[in-house]
Amino acid sequence: MPSFKFVFAAAALLVAANANTVKIMATKDNRFDPDSITAKKGDILEFHFKGPKHSVIGTGFFSGFISGSSGKVFRVEVDNTDAMIFYSSQGNACASGMVGIVNPSKDKSLQDYKSRASKLSKGVSPGHTTFGGELADKGSFHDDSKSDDKDAQGGKKSGDKSGQDGKKSGNKSAQDIINSRKYCKKNSAGIVQVSPMALTGIFGAALYML
């Protein structure tokens, strides 16, 4: 009788074999191509960058600002088949329509998000540190079993947790998120500091409230 480890390993290999890599280009004319994607759990979203610096932000991940000359790509693994919005926080790129969606639904469409984003003056970035995905050289292979960057691994775990927290607080206002002890703490001067994860959730909440 096959051991549990053998069955688990075989199942993992089967999932990996069925996973697709979806290439998405952040173009120099401020749009994602394609901007509407259908993906299944385990698929990899691979963001390429062209022209000036752009970023890609979604629930639980942030690429940082990457230029087309950097030779880098940013990869995110799809955790589920729920609708997921992503956008660039460079200047007013988001407001001008640099928004994309994975697995759009009847209630969550690309056009709806673009309409909401157009009312914002500029994008919001959750700091400067990449988290929740893999920043890699263009042409390299995705391998989530190995990583030389422990911080990146920690960021992915933290990003996943943020995504779960975001779903639980889907109906909360941006101020509710800010006031949550989970995302805020006071420094020695008594000033409240908001974590990068909170900022990502706040921007998503803002789109819903517009």
mmCIF file of C-alpha atoms in Angstrom:
data_model
loop_
_atom_site.group_PDB
_atom_site.id
_atom_site.type_symbol
_atom_site.label_atom_id
_atom_site.label_comp_id
_atom_site.label_asym_id
_atom_site.label_seq_id
_atom_site.Cartn_x
_atom_site.Cartn_y
_atom_site.Cartn_z
ATOM 1 C CA MET A 1 0.000 0.000 0.000
ATOM 2 C CA PRO A 2 1.482 3.404 -0.976
ATOM 3 C CA SER A 3 2.587 5.576 1.925
ATOM 4 C CA PHE A 4 0.852 8.846 2.754
ATOM 5 C CA LYS A 5 4.007 10.782 1.844
ATOM 6 C CA PHE A 6 4.102 9.139 -1.574
ATOM 7 C CA VAL A 7 0.438 9.941 -2.253
ATOM 8 C CA PHE A 8 0.896 13.536 -1.076
ATOM 9 C CA ALA A 9 3.993 14.000 -3.248
ATOM 10 C CA ALA A 10 2.214 12.536 -6.261
ATOM 11 C CA ALA A 11 -0.749 14.859 -5.733
ATOM 12 C CA ALA A 12 1.565 17.871 -5.438
ATOM 13 C CA LEU A 13 3.311 16.923 -8.679
ATOM 14 C CA LEU A 14 -0.049 16.545 -10.418
ATOM 15 C CA VAL A 15 -1.150 20.011 -9.312
ATOM 16 C CA ALA A 16 2.164 21.499 -10.444
ATOM 17 C CA ALA A 17 1.892 19.754 -13.811
ATOM 18 C CA ASN A 18 -1.588 21.202 -14.371
ATOM 19 C CA ALA A 19 -0.615 24.744 -13.338
ATOM 20 C CA ASN A 20 -0.363 27.394 -16.031
ATOM 21 C CA THR A 21 1.764 30.524 -16.127
ATOM 22 C CA VAL A 22 -0.213 33.567 -17.255
ATOM 23 C CA LYS A 23 1.993 36.377 -18.562
ATOM 24 C CA ILE A 24 0.716 39.902 -17.954
ATOM 25 C CA MET A 25 2.490 42.972 -19.331
ATOM 26 C CA ALA A 26 2.516 46.317 -17.524
ATOM 27 C CA THR A 27 2.844 48.508 -20.603
ATOM 28 C CA LYS A 28 4.414 51.922 -21.065
ATOM 29 C CA ASP A 29 1.018 53.399 -21.963
ATOM 30 C CA ASN A 30 -0.375 52.656 -18.491
ATOM 31 C CA ARG A 31 -2.371 49.472 -18.913
ATOM 32 C CA PHE A 32 -2.131 45.769 -18.177
ATOM 33 C CA ASP A 33 -2.205 43.399 -21.144
ATOM 34 C CA PRO A 34 -4.290 41.331 -20.705
ATOM 35 C CA ASP A 35 -6.302 43.132 -18.041
ATOM 36 C CA SER A 36 -8.890 40.375 -17.538
ATOM 37 C CA ILE A 37 -7.668 36.856 -16.764
ATOM 38 C CA THR A 38 -9.277 33.537 -15.971
ATOM 39 C CA ALA A 39 -7.063 31.389 -13.741
ATOM 40 C CA LYS A 40 -7.411 28.351 -11.516
ATOM 41 C CA LYS A 41 -5.910 27.629 -8.119
ATOM 42 C CA GLY A 42 -2.189 26.950 -8.438
ATOM 43 C CA ASP A 43 -1.708 28.972 -11.628
ATOM 44 C CA ILE A 44 1.081 31.559 -11.679
ATOM 45 C CA LEU A 45 0.514 35.193 -12.620
ATOM 46 C CA GLU A 46 3.793 36.440 -14.098
ATOM 47 C CA PHE A 47 3.945 40.221 -14.398
ATOM 48 C CA HIS A 48 6.348 41.730 -16.939
ATOM 49 C CA PHE A 49 7.223 45.416 -17.019
ATOM 50 C CA LYS A 50 7.824 47.660 -20.017
ATOM 51 C CA GLY A 51 8.877 51.293 -20.145
ATOM 52 C CA PRO A 52 8.992 53.447 -16.986
ATOM 53 C CA LYS A 53 8.574 52.130 -13.480
ATOM 54 C CA HIS A 54 5.289 50.512 -12.562
ATOM 55 C CA SER A 55 4.082 48.365 -9.690
ATOM 56 C CA VAL A 56 1.442 45.712 -9.257
ATOM 57 C CA ILE A 57 -0.630 45.477 -6.089
ATOM 58 C CA GLY A 58 -3.359 43.046 -5.101
ATOM 59 C CA THR A 59 -4.727 41.628 -1.869
ATOM 60 C CA GLY A 60 -1.669 40.292 -0.056
ATOM 61 C CA PHE A 61 1.043 41.177 -2.580
ATOM 62 C CA PHE A 62 3.121 44.110 -3.823
ATOM 63 C CA SER A 63 5.860 44.000 -6.463
ATOM 64 C CA GLY A 64 7.583 47.232 -5.587
ATOM 65 C CA PHE A 65 8.393 49.646 -8.428
ATOM 66 C CA ILE A 66 10.014 47.923 -11.403
ATOM 67 C CA SER A 67 11.233 49.383 -14.698
ATOM 68 C CA GLY A 68 11.293 47.631 -18.044
ATOM 69 C CA SER A 69 15.095 47.761 -18.101
ATOM 70 C CA SER A 70 15.418 45.866 -14.807
ATOM 71 C CA GLY A 71 15.069 42.438 -16.416
ATOM 72 C CA LYS A 72 12.801 41.368 -13.548
ATOM 73 C CA VAL A 73 9.385 39.723 -13.402
ATOM 74 C CA PHE A 74 7.021 39.402 -10.455
ATOM 75 C CA ARG A 75 5.182 36.115 -9.890
ATOM 76 C CA VAL A 76 2.116 35.473 -7.754
ATOM 77 C CA GLU A 77 0.481 32.092 -7.202
ATOM 78 C CA VAL A 78 -3.320 32.034 -7.429
ATOM 79 C CA ASP A 79 -4.709 30.763 -4.106
ATOM 80 C CA ASN A 80 -8.363 30.397 -5.135
ATOM 81 C CA THR A 81 -10.796 31.172 -7.925
ATOM 82 C CA ASP A 82 -12.378 34.224 -6.291
ATOM 83 C CA ALA A 83 -12.380 37.506 -8.200
ATOM 84 C CA MET A 84 -9.151 39.425 -7.489
ATOM 85 C CA ILE A 85 -8.330 42.975 -8.489
ATOM 86 C CA PHE A 86 -4.803 44.283 -9.133
ATOM 87 C CA TYR A 87 -3.499 47.718 -10.108
ATOM 88 C CA SER A 88 -0.417 49.904 -10.504
ATOM 89 C CA SER A 89 0.220 52.523 -7.842
ATOM 90 C CA GLN A 90 2.588 54.593 -9.981
ATOM 91 C CA GLY A 91 1.356 58.202 -10.055
ATOM 92 C CA ASN A 92 -2.170 58.388 -11.465
ATOM 93 C CA ALA A 93 -1.821 55.168 -13.516
ATOM 94 C CA CYS A 94 -4.583 53.431 -11.561
ATOM 95 C CA ALA A 95 -6.988 56.347 -11.976
ATOM 96 C CA SER A 96 -6.268 56.393 -15.713
ATOM 97 C CA GLY A 97 -7.295 52.739 -16.026
ATOM 98 C CA MET A 98 -4.224 50.664 -15.121
ATOM 99 C CA VAL A 99 -6.341 48.076 -13.354
ATOM 100 C CA GLY A 100 -6.765 44.348 -13.959
ATOM 101 C CA ILE A 101 -8.873 41.513 -12.619
ATOM 102 C CA VAL A 102 -8.500 37.771 -12.205
ATOM 103 C CA ASN A 103 -11.644 35.637 -12.466
ATOM 104 C CA PRO A 104 -14.195 38.439 -12.924
ATOM 105 C CA SER A 105 -17.739 37.679 -11.859
ATOM 106 C CA LYS A 106 -21.169 39.168 -12.420
ATOM 107 C CA ASP A 107 -20.824 41.240 -9.249
ATOM 108 C CA LYS A 108 -17.140 42.117 -9.707
ATOM 109 C CA SER A 109 -16.297 43.248 -13.217
ATOM 110 C CA LEU A 110 -13.273 44.981 -14.709
ATOM 111 C CA GLN A 111 -15.337 47.900 -15.953
ATOM 112 C CA ASP A 112 -16.818 48.448 -12.493
ATOM 113 C CA TYR A 113 -13.387 48.581 -10.877
ATOM 114 C CA LYS A 114 -12.024 50.911 -13.551
ATOM 115 C CA SER A 115 -14.960 53.232 -12.984
ATOM 116 C CA ARG A 116 -14.307 53.283 -9.235
ATOM 117 C CA ALA A 117 -10.554 53.749 -9.695
ATOM 118 C CA SER A 118 -11.084 56.725 -12.019
ATOM 119 C CA LYS A 119 -12.439 58.699 -9.052
ATOM 120 C CA LEU A 120 -9.153 58.421 -7.150
ATOM 121 C CA SER A 121 -6.524 61.146 -7.418
ATOM 122 C CA LYS A 122 -3.584 58.721 -7.273
ATOM 123 C CA GLY A 123 -2.638 55.171 -6.329
ATOM 124 C CA VAL A 124 -1.636 54.038 -2.848
ATOM 125 C CA SER A 125 1.518 51.991 -2.229
ATOM 126 C CA PRO A 126 1.988 49.807 0.881
ATOM 127 C CA GLY A 127 5.549 50.998 1.489
ATOM 128 C CA HIS A 128 8.589 50.122 -0.616
ATOM 129 C CA THR A 129 9.198 46.471 0.286
ATOM 130 C CA THR A 130 8.169 43.653 -2.040
ATOM 131 C CA PHE A 131 5.950 41.010 -0.428
ATOM 132 C CA GLY A 132 3.501 38.235 -1.223
ATOM 133 C CA GLY A 133 5.161 37.036 -4.433
ATOM 134 C CA GLU A 134 8.437 36.180 -6.126
ATOM 135 C CA LEU A 135 10.637 38.836 -7.736
ATOM 136 C CA ALA A 136 12.802 36.945 -10.217
ATOM 137 C CA ASP A 137 14.961 37.328 -13.305
ATOM 138 C CA LYS A 138 13.064 37.247 -16.572
ATOM 139 C CA GLY A 139 13.309 33.787 -18.130
ATOM 140 C CA SER A 140 13.958 32.002 -14.823
ATOM 141 C CA PHE A 141 11.725 29.182 -13.633
ATOM 142 C CA HIS A 142 9.212 29.503 -10.819
ATOM 143 C CA ASP A 143 10.073 27.248 -7.884
ATOM 144 C CA ASP A 144 8.277 27.895 -4.607
ATOM 145 C CA SER A 145 10.085 25.002 -2.933
ATOM 146 C CA LYS A 146 13.382 26.879 -2.921
ATOM 147 C CA SER A 147 14.222 30.427 -2.040
ATOM 148 C CA ASP A 148 17.398 32.278 -1.121
ATOM 149 C CA ASP A 149 15.342 35.095 0.332
ATOM 150 C CA LYS A 150 13.791 34.130 3.663
ATOM 151 C CA ASP A 151 12.201 37.548 3.904
ATOM 152 C CA ALA A 152 10.364 36.906 0.647
ATOM 153 C CA GLN A 153 9.020 33.662 2.053
ATOM 154 C CA GLY A 154 7.901 35.446 5.190
ATOM 155 C CA GLY A 155 6.267 38.111 3.033
ATOM 156 C CA LYS A 156 4.274 35.513 1.123
ATOM 157 C CA LYS A 157 3.005 33.928 4.335
ATOM 158 C CA SER A 158 2.130 37.332 5.680
ATOM 159 C CA GLY A 159 0.466 38.227 2.375
ATOM 160 C CA ASP A 160 -1.632 35.068 2.450
ATOM 161 C CA LYS A 161 -2.772 35.857 5.989
ATOM 162 C CA SER A 162 -3.604 39.408 4.940
ATOM 163 C CA GLY A 163 -5.766 38.075 2.128
ATOM 164 C CA GLN A 164 -7.705 35.926 4.598
ATOM 165 C CA ASP A 165 -8.076 38.831 7.010
ATOM 166 C CA GLY A 166 -9.242 41.037 4.130
ATOM 167 C CA LYS A 167 -12.056 38.629 3.274
ATOM 168 C CA LYS A 168 -13.209 38.480 6.899
ATOM 169 C CA SER A 169 -13.346 42.275 7.062
ATOM 170 C CA GLY A 170 -14.817 42.787 3.573
ATOM 171 C CA ASN A 171 -17.626 44.998 4.886
ATOM 172 C CA LYS A 172 -15.444 47.082 7.183
ATOM 173 C CA SER A 173 -14.648 50.684 6.374
ATOM 174 C CA ALA A 174 -11.113 51.918 5.777
ATOM 175 C CA GLN A 175 -11.171 53.539 9.223
ATOM 176 C CA ASP A 176 -12.164 50.210 10.810
ATOM 177 C CA ILE A 177 -9.115 48.608 9.221
ATOM 178 C CA ILE A 178 -6.851 51.411 10.436
ATOM 179 C CA ASN A 179 -8.200 51.143 13.988
ATOM 180 C CA SER A 180 -7.626 47.382 14.141
ATOM 181 C CA ARG A 181 -4.871 46.480 16.626
ATOM 182 C CA LYS A 182 -3.759 43.828 14.179
ATOM 183 C CA TYR A 183 -2.538 46.506 11.764
ATOM 184 C CA CYS A 184 -1.632 49.393 14.071
ATOM 185 C CA LYS A 185 0.830 50.010 16.838
ATOM 186 C CA LYS A 186 2.255 53.040 18.609
ATOM 187 C CA ASN A 187 5.935 53.873 18.507
ATOM 188 C CA SER A 188 7.914 55.332 21.415
ATOM 189 C CA ALA A 189 6.611 58.802 20.592
ATOM 190 C CA GLY A 190 3.019 57.627 20.803
ATOM 191 C CA ILE A 191 2.437 57.973 17.050
ATOM 192 C CA VAL A 192 0.221 55.330 15.470
ATOM 193 C CA GLN A 193 1.990 53.409 12.697
ATOM 194 C CA VAL A 194 -0.025 51.522 10.093
ATOM 195 C CA SER A 195 1.413 48.353 8.565
ATOM 196 C CA PRO A 196 1.877 47.948 4.777
ATOM 197 C CA MET A 197 -0.726 45.146 4.760
ATOM 198 C CA ALA A 198 -3.315 47.558 6.140
ATOM 199 C CA LEU A 199 -2.661 50.065 3.374
ATOM 200 C CA THR A 200 -3.317 47.418 0.722
ATOM 201 C CA GLY A 201 -6.626 46.528 2.375
ATOM 202 C CA ILE A 202 -7.548 50.180 2.822
ATOM 203 C CA PHE A 203 -7.185 50.907 -0.888
ATOM 204 C CA GLY A 204 -9.332 47.890 -1.751
ATOM 205 C CA ALA A 205 -11.963 49.055 0.724
ATOM 206 C CA ALA A 206 -11.851 52.523 -0.822
ATOM 207 C CA LEU A 207 -12.736 51.127 -4.247
ATOM 208 C CA TYR A 208 -15.780 49.390 -2.777
ATOM 209 C CA MET A 209 -16.938 52.531 -0.986
ATOM 210 C CA LEU A 210 -16.694 54.870 -3.978
#
